[in-house]
Coordinates of C-alpha atoms and ligand atoms in Angstrom, one line a residue:
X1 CA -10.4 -10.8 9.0
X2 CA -9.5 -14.5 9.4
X3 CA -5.8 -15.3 6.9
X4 CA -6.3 -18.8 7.0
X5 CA -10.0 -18.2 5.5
X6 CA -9.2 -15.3 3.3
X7 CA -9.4 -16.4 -0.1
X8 CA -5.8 -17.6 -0.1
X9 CA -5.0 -19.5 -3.5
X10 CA -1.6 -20.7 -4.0
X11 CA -0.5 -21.9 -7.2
X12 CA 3.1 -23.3 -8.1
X13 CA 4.7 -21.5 -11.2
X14 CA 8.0 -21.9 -12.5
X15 CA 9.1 -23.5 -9.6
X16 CA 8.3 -20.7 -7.4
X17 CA 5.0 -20.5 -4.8
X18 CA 3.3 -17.5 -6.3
X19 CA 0.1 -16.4 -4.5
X20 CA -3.3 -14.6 -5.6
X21 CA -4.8 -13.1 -2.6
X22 CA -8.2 -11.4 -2.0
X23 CA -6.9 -7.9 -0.4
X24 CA -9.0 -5.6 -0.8
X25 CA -8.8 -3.7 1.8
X26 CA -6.2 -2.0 3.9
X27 CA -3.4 -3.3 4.2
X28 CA -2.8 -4.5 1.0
X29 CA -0.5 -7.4 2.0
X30 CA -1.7 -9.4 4.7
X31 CA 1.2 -12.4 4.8
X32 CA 4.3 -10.6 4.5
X33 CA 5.6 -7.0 5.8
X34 CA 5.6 -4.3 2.9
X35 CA 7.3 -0.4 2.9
X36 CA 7.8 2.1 0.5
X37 CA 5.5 0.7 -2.3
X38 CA 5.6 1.9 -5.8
X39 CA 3.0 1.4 -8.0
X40 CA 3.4 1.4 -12.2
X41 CA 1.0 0.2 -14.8
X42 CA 2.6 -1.9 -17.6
X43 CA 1.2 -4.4 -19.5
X44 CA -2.5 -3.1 -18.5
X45 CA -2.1 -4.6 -14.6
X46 CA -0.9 -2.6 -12.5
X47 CA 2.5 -4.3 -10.1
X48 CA 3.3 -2.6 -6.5
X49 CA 7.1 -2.6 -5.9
X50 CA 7.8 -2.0 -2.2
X51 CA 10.3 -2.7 0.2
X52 CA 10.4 -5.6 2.3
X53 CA 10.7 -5.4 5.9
X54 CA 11.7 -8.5 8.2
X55 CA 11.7 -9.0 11.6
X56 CA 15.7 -9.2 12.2
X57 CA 17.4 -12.5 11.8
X58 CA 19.4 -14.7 14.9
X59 CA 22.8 -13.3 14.6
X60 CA 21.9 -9.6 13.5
X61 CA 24.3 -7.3 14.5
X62 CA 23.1 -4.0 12.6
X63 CA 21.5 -1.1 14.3
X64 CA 18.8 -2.4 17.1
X65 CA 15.3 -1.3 16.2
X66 CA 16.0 -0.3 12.9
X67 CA 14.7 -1.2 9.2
X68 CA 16.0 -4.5 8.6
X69 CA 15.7 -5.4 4.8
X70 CA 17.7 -8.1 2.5
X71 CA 15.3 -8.7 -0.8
X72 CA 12.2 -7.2 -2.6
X73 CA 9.2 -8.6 -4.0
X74 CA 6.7 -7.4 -6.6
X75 CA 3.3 -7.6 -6.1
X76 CA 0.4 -7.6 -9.4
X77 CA -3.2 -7.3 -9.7
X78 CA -5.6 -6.6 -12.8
X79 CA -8.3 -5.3 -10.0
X80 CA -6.5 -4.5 -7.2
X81 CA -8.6 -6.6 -5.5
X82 CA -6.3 -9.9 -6.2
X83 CA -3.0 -9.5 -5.6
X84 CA 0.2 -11.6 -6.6
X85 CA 3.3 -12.3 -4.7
X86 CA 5.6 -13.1 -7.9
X87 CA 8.2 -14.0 -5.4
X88 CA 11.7 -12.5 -4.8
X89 CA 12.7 -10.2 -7.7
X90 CA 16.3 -9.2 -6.1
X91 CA 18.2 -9.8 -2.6
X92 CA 21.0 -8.1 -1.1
X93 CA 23.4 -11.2 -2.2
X94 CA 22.6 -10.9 -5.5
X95 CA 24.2 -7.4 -6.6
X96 CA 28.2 -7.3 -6.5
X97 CA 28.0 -4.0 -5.1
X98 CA 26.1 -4.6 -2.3
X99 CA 27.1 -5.3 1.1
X100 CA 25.1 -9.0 1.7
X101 CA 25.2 -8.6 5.7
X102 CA 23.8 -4.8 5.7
X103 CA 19.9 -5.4 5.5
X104 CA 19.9 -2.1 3.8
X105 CA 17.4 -2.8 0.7
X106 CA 15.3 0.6 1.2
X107 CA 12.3 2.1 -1.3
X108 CA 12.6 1.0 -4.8
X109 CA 11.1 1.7 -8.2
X110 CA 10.7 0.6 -11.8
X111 CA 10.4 1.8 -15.3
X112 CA 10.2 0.2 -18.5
X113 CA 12.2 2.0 -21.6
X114 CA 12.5 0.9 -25.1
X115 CA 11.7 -2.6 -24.6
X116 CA 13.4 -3.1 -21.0
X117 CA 12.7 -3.3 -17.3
X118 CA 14.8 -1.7 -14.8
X119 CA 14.7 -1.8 -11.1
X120 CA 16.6 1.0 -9.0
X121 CA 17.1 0.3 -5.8
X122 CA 19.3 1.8 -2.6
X123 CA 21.6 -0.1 -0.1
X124 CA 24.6 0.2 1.3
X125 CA 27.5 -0.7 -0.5
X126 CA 30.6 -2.7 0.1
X127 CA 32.4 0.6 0.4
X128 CA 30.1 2.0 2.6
X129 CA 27.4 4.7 2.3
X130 CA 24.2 4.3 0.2
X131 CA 24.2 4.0 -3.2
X132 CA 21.4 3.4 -6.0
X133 CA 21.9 -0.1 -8.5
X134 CA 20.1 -1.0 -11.4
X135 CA 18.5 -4.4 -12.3
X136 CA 17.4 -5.4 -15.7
X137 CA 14.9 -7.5 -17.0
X138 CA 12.2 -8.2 -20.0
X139 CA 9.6 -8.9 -17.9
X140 CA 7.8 -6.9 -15.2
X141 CA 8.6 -9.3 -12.8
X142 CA 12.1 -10.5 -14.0
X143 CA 14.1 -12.0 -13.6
X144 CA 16.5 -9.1 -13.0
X145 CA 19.7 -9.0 -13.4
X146 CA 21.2 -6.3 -11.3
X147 CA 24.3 -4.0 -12.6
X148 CA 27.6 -4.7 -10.9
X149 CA 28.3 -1.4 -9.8
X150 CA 25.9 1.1 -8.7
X151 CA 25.1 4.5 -10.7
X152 CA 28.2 6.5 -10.3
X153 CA 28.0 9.6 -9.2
X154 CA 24.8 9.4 -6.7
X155 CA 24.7 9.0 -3.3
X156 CA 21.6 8.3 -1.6
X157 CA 18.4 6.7 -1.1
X158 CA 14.8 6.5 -2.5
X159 CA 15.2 6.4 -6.0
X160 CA 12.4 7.3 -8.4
X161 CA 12.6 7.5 -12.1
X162 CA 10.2 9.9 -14.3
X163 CA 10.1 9.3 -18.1
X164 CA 8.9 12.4 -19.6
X165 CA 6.5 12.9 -22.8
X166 CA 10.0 13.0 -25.0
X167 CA 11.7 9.6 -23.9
X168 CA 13.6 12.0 -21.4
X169 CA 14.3 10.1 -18.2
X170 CA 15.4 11.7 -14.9
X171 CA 16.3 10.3 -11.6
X172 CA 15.5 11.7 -8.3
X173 CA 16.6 10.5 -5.1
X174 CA 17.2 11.8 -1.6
X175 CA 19.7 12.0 1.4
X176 CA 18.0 14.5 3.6
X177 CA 17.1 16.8 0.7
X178 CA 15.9 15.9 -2.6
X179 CA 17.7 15.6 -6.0
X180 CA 17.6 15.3 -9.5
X181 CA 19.8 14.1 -12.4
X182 CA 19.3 13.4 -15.9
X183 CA 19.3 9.8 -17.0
X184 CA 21.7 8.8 -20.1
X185 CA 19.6 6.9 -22.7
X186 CA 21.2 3.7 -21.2
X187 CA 19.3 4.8 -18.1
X188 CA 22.0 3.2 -15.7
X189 CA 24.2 6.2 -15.7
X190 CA 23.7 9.6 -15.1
X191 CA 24.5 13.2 -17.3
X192 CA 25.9 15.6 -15.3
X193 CA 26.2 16.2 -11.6
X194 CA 22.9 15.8 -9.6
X195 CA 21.2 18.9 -8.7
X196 CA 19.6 19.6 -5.0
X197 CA 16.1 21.3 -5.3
X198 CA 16.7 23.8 -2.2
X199 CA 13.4 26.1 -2.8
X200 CA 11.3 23.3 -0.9
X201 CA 11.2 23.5 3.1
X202 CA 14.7 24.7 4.4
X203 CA 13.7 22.9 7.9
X204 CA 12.8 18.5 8.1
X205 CA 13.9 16.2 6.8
X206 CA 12.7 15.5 3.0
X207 CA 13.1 12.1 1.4
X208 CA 11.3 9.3 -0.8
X209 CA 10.6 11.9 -3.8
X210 CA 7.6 10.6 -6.7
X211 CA 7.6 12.9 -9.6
X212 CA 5.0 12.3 -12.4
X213 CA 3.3 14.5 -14.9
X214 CA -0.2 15.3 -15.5
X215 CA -1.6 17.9 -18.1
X216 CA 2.0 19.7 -18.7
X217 CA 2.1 20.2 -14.7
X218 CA 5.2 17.9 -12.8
X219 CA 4.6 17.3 -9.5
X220 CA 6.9 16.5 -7.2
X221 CA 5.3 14.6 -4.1
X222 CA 7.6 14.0 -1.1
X223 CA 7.7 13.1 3.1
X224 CA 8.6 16.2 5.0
X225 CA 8.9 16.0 8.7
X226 CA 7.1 19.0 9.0
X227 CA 6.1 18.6 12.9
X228 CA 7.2 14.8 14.1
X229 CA 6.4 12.9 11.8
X230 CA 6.5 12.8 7.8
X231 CA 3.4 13.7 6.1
X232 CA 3.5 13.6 2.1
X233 CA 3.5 17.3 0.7
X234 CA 3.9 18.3 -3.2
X235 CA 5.2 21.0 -5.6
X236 CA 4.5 21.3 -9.1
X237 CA 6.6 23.2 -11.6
X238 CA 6.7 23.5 -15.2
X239 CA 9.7 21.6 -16.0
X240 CA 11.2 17.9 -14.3
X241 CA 14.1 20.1 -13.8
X242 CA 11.8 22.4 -11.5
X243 CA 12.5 24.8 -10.0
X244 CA 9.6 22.9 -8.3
X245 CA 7.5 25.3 -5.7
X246 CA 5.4 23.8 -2.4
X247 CA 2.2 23.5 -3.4
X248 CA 0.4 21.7 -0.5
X249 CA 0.1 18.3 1.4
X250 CA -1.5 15.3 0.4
X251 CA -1.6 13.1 3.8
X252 CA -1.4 14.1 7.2
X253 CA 1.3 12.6 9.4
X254 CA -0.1 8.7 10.4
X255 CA -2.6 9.1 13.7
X256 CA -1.0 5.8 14.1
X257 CA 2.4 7.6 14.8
X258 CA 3.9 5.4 12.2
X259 CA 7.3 7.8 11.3
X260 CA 7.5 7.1 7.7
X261 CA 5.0 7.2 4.9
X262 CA 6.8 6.4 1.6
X263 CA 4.3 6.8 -1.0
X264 CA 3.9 6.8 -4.7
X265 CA 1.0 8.3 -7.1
X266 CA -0.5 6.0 -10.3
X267 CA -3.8 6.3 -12.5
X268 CA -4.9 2.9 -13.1
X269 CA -7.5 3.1 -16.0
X270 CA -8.9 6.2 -15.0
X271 CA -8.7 6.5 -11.6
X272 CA -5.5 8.2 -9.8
X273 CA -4.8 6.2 -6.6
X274 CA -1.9 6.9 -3.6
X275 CA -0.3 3.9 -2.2
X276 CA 2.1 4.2 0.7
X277 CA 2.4 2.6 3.9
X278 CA 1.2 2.4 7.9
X279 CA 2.1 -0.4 10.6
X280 CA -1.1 -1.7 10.3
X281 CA 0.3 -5.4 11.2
X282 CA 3.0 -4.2 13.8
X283 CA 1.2 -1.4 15.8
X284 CA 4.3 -1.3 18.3
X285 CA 7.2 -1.2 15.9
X286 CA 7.0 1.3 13.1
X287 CA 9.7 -0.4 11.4
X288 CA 7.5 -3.1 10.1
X289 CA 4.8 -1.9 7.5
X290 CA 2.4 -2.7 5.7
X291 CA 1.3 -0.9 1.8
X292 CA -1.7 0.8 1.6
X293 CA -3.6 2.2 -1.6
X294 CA -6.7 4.9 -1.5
X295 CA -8.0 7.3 -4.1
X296 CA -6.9 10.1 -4.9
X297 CA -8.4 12.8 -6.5
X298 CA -7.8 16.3 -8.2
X299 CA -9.2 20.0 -8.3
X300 CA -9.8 22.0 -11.8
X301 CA -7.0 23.7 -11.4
X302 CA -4.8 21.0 -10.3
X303 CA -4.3 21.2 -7.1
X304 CA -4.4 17.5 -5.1
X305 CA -7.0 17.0 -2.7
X306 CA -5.7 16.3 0.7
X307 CA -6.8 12.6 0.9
X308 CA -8.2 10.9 4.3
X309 CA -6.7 7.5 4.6
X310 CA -9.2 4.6 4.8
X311 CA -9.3 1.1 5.9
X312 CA -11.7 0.0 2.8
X313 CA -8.9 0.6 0.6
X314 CA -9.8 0.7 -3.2
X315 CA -10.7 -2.6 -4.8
X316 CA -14.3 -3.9 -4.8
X317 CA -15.3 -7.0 -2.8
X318 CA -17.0 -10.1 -3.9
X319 CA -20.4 -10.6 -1.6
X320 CA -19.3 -14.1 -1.7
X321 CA -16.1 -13.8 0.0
X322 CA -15.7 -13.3 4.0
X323 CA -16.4 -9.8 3.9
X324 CA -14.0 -8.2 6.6
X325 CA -15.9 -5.5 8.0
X326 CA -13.4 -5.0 10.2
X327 CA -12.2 -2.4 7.5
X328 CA -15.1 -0.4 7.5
X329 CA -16.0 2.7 5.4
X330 CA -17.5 4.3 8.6
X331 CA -18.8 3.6 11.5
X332 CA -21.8 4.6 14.2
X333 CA -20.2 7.6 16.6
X334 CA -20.3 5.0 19.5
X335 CA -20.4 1.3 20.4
X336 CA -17.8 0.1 17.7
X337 CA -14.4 -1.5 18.1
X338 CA -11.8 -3.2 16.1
X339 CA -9.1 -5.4 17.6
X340 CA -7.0 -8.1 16.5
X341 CA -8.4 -11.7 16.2
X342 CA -5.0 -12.4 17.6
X343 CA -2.8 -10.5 19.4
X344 CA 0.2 -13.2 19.0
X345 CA -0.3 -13.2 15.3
X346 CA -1.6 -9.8 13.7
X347 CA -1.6 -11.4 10.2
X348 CA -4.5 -13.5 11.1
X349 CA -6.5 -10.1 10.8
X350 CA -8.8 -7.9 13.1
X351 CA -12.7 -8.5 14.1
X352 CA -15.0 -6.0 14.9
X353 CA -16.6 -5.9 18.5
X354 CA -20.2 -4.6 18.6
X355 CA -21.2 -3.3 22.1
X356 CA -24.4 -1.1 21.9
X357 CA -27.7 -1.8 20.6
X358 CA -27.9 0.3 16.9
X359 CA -23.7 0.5 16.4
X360 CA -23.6 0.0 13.0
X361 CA -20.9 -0.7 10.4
X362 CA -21.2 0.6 6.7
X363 CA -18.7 -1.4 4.4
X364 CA -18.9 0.2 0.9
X365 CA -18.4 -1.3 -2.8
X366 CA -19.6 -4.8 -2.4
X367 CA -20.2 -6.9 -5.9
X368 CA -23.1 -9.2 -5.2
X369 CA -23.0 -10.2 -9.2
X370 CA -25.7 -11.4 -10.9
X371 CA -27.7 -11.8 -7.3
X372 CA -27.8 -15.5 -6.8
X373 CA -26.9 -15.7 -3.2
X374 CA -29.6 -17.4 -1.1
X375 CA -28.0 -16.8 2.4
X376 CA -26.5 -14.4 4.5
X377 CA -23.0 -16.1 6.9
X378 CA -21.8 -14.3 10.0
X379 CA -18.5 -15.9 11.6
X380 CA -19.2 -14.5 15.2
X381 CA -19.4 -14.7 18.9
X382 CA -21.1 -12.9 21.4
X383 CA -21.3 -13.0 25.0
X384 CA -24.9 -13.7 25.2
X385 CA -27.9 -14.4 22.8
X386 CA -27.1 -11.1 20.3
X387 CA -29.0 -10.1 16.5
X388 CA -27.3 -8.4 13.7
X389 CA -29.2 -7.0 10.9
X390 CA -27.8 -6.8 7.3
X391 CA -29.2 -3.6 5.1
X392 CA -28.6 -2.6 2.0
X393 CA -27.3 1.2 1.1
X394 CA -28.2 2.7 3.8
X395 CA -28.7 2.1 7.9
X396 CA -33.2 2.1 7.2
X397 CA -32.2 0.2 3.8
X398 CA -33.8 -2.8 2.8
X399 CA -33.2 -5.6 5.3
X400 CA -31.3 -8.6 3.6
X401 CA -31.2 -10.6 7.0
X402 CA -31.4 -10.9 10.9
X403 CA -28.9 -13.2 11.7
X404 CA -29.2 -14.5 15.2
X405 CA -25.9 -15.0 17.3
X406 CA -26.2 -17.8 20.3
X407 CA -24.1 -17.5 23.4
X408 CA -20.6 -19.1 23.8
X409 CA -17.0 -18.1 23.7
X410 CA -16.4 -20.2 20.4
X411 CA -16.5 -18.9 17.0
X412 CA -19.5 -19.8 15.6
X413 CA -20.5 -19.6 11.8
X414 CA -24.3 -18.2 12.5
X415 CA -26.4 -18.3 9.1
X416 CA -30.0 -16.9 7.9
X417 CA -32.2 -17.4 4.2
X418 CA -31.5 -13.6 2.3
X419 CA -33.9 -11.4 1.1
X420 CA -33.9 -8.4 -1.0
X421 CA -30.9 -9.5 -2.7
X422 CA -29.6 -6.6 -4.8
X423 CA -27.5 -7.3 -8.3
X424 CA -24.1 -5.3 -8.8
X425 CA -22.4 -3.1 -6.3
X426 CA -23.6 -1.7 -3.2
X427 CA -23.0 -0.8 0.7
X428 CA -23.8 -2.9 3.0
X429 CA -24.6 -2.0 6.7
X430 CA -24.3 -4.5 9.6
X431 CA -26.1 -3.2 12.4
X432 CA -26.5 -4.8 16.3
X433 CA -30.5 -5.1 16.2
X434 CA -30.2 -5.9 20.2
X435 CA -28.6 -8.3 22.7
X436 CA -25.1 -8.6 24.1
X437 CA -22.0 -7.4 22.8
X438 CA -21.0 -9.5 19.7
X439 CA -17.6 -9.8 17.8
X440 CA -18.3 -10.6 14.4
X441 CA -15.4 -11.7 12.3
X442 CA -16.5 -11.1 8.5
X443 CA -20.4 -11.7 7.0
X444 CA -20.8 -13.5 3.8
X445 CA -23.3 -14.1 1.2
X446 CA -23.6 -17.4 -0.3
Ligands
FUB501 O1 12.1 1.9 4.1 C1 13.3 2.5 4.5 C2 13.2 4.0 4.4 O2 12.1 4.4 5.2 C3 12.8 4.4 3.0 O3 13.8 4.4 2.1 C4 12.3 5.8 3.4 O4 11.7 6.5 2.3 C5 11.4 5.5 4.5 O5 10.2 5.0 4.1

């Protein structure tokens, strides 16, 4: 995976850069940190509101190696293939309420009632302690106008907001355990005094509740630090209200060891998906993240299957693009690496180092269109004279190309006349036919 190369196209709008990236694959966001990500559909495209983590700024005096945060971002795609930055949406300056030095902007969400946007999100006010605001707006992506005060009555972080079948709206939010409180119709105050849902795990830490509803079941999805690190678990009960009862986990704690994994759950025209976060682009400091989406998928009976998290991701790539194989669907048992391109600069992307004759890569769900591409384009290097061989499907699938790879310590661009060029979507396996060890940065079809 190569930034500069990767399908970047920047367009000015209303005087602010917007961007429509080709990501794919995981992570979502290449350019920019992203946490906590919530994902709603409105308007038929479906917009990602996470959290934004920075590196901190000169002069930052808040808690060393911590979460440093001052604005959000919300993110669009029709495809989820093409994504758009539609810039800064609300910063920590920009609310009354807020303290502007405490880089405290944590996980967000959004709902749209009766004609109306709103944005919740916590940080830590001017009187101290966390507290949930509300911004307004008409449009998906604002501008919002956020409340001067913050909802009164709640104190804590991770706001999420379920509107139920009857226009009922209720707001759950955490501080170590998880609550609930119904929404007035004006959906910036609260009926009531919250309630704590204490039937779920007595020990860890619980926070960053998602409740949605699907065939008359709610489910409340959460991370639990169950062992060290949080790993999203769900109950399901017959009411918003619950009492809500365990019901099983959805994702395992991170092998990265990333500590968080703030999460939400959408269907996007048919197909459920999970978005939530690793530190794909910061593997030494977990409190910079990156959003992740894969598929999600139920039993008969309801139940969630326990999903394995990928580096594919969900959207379908173009066999035109650079093809980052580096974010394989699976891999030979042996003779397969991935490393960044750039150790300096992780957003330039990874490359993938084959280093045994037969490794093989299979990347799945790539459009080739109508089938017009005449050639097949390896950005590589290798150590010696190397050979890669392009199949279709499967590893003994039809051979689209042998690309050869020449010697040198440069990236080269190596390319080779297709064959066998397939229409619509299919795998693709990239295989090391024989030679030295090669690092191949993404194959494309032109
Ligand atoms: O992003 C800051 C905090 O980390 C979130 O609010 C939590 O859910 C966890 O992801």
């Amino acid at each position: 995976m190569h930034l500069s190369n990767r399908h970047l196209v920047v367009a000015a709008a209303a005087g602010l850069m917007q961007a429509a990236a080709a990501f794919a694959t995981n992570p979502l966001i290449m350019d920019q940190f992203t946490a906590d990500p919530t994902a709603r559909v409105f308007e038929g495209r479906l917009y990602v509101y996470p959290s934004h983590d920075i590196k901190a700024p000169p002069g930052y005096n808040g808690r060393p190696n911590w979460f440093v945060m001052e604005d959000y971002h919300v993110f669009s795609s029709d495809n989820l293939t093409d994504w758009k930055d539609h810039g800064v949406i609300a910063t920590q300056t920009g609310a009354d309420w807020v303290d502007p030095t405490s880089y405290s902007m944590w996980a967000p969400d959004a709902v749209f009632k009766d004609g109306k946007y709103y944005f919740y999100f916590p940080a830590i006010a001017k009187t101290g302690g966390f507290r949930i605001g509300v911004a307004i707006a008409d449009k998906p992506y604002g501008p919002f106008k956020p409340m001067a005060t913050p909802i009164e009555g709640v104190k804590g972080i991770d706001p999420s907001v379920l509107i139920d079948k009857d226009g009922s709206a209720y707001l759950y939010y955490s501080l170590d355990k998880i609550f609930v409180a119904r929404l007035k119709p004006n959906m910036v105050e609260i009926e009531g005094e919250p309630q704590v849902f204490d039937n779920l795990p007595k020990k860890g830490l619980m926070e960053g509740p998602f409740v949605f509803e699907r065939n008359g079941i709610y489910y409340l999805t959460y991370p639990h630090v169950a062992n060290k690190t949080e790993r999203l678990e769900y109950a399901t009960s017959t009411s918003p209200m619950g009492p809500f009862k365990h019901a099983g986990v959805i994702l395992d704690e991170s092998a990265s060891g990333c500590w968080t994994v703030h999460h939400s759950i959408v269907d996007y025209q048919g197909q459920w998906y999970l978005f939530y976060h690793d530190k794909d682009l910061s593997p030494a400091f977990d409190k910079n993240r990156s959003i992740r989406a894969d598929k999600l998928f139920f039993n008969a009976d309801g139940t969630i299957q326990k999903i394995t998290p990928t580096l594919r991701g969900v959207g379908l790539v173009q066999a035109t693009s650079e093809i980052q194989i580096d974010r394989y669907t699976a891999t030979s048992p042996q003779g397969i690496a991935v490393s960044f391109l750039d150790d300096a600069n992780p957003q330039a992307g990874w490359k993938t180092t084959f280093s045994s004759a037969k490794s093989w890569v299979r990347f799945a769900d790539v459009d080739f269109g109508e089938g017009a591409q005449k050639s097949i384009e390896v950005r590589a290097r290798a150590a010696g004279p190397s050979a890669l061989e392009i199949r279709l499907d499967k590893s003994d699938g039809p051979l689209l190309g042998r690309v050869d790879v020449g010697q040198g310590t440069d990236w080269t661009i190596a390319s080779v006349a297709a064959r066998n060029l397939p229409t619509g979507v299919h795998d693709l396996f990239v295989t090391q036919a024989d030679g030295e060890a090669v690092d191949v940065d993404w194959v494309s079809f032109r």
